[in-house]
Amino acid sequence: MTPTLLTQTNGRNGRAMQLPFGEKRDGPLFNQSILSVKQFSRDDLEHIFAVADEMRMMVERVGSFDLLKGKVLAVLFYEPSTRTSSSFIAAIQRLGGSIIPINEVKYSSVAKGESLPDTIRTLEAYADVIVLRHPETGAAALAAKYARKPIINAGDGIGEHPTQALLDLFTILEERGKIDGATVTMLGDLKYGRTVHSLARLLSLYNVKLNSVSPELLQMPRELIDELNAHNIPQFETTSLDDVLSETDVLYVTRVQKERFANLDEYEAVKNSYVITPEILSRAKQNMVLMHPLPRVGEISEAVDGDPRAAYFRQVEYGMYVRMALLAMVLGKA
Ligand code: CP
């Protein structure tokens, strides 16, 4: 799809300039950083999901198209990633743009001691948008403070992973047809798992019930529970999946985050607390949606991968459509 029509707008210095057809400089995310799910309203989510649906249709129809031709995405990852980095790269490439990949900061000047603000100010000289994963909570907000270009938070320590939460919600919508009315059970590492923190906040914009199942050591942070209570979200906390399995519509399983533990003995004590097996699924609703942000390290048995309820690899694919939508919106093309 080559943009051909032109519209008139005021450019820098107030001079009239031409914009390609489709430019949406008044769109909800235009030129904005994506730092936290707290910045989204329910209307924003509906808009993002509608664009993501269009992206899916376009990919199915034509594979890739030139909506973001000429745009450059910098992918700056201080922590390992398969899905988030690859899906952002696939997203910009399917939209006709290109990338600056820094997936191994040890091969960049970060290894010489360069600060995050200086790295960001350098990359924004080359790129139109920067996707950042960093081990410290608040790193994406710090980067955005120094940047003139939009920063997309791809995970900041145990803080947030907003684009994962958006794709998780999109998955629930695509798999169930609606989000309202769902009983969502989050299982595993609810203390360090940033994906559950972001998803719980987004779910609080809907009419849902939230169950938290974890070892006592890995419970949902108290301030997040209080935040959800303030949104009148019914919540139930337990250490036993059996307490809530039969009422669960969406089971969101997470990995115990070994890399966040200061004391590895504590990790060893809780690492195998829950494993989803075919026997457990046999006691769950027939239309339950089984999700996991991945990677998994044993908490979902491979024996359940063939069950139609196992949505985690479809979830991976939905992620690319959501990230295509976000890039198009941030860059004013959706
Ligand atoms: N879900 C997720 O963030 O996966 P990666 O760590 O592989 O990016």
PDB file of C-alpha atoms and ligand atoms in Angstrom, residues 80-85 133 161 164 293-295, ligand 1:
ATOM      1  CA  PRO A  80      17.230 -10.904  27.073  1.00  0.00           C
ATOM      2  CA  SER A  81      14.105 -11.187  24.927  1.00  0.00           C
ATOM      3  CA  THR A  82      12.748 -13.358  22.156  1.00  0.00           C
ATOM      4  CA  ARG A  83       9.133 -12.298  21.680  1.00  0.00           C
ATOM      5  CA  THR A  84       9.131  -8.583  22.474  1.00  0.00           C
ATOM      6  CA  SER A  85      12.230  -7.744  20.448  1.00  0.00           C
ATOM      7  CA  ARG A 133      13.870  -2.995  27.822  1.00  0.00           C
ATOM      8  CA  HIS A 161       5.391  -4.310  30.468  1.00  0.00           C
ATOM      9  CA  GLN A 164       2.564  -7.212  26.722  1.00  0.00           C
ATOM     10  CA  PRO A 293       3.454 -14.476  28.335  1.00  0.00           C
ATOM     11  CA  LEU A 294       6.307 -16.958  27.726  1.00  0.00           C
ATOM     12  CA  PRO A 295       9.024 -18.093  28.067  1.00  0.00           C
TER      13      PRO A 295
HETATM   14  N1   CP B   1       6.678 -12.103  26.945  1.00  0.00           N
HETATM   15  C1   CP B   1       7.917 -11.585  26.827  1.00  0.00           C
HETATM   16  O1   CP B   1       8.181 -10.452  27.232  1.00  0.00           O
HETATM   17  O2   CP B   1       8.812 -12.424  26.230  1.00  0.00           O
HETATM   18  P1   CP B   1      10.325 -12.049  25.921  1.00  0.00           P
HETATM   19  O3   CP B   1      11.016 -11.890  27.264  1.00  0.00           O
HETATM   20  O4   CP B   1      10.858 -13.206  25.128  1.00  0.00           O
HETATM   21  O5   CP B   1      10.357 -10.753  25.179  1.00  0.00           O
END
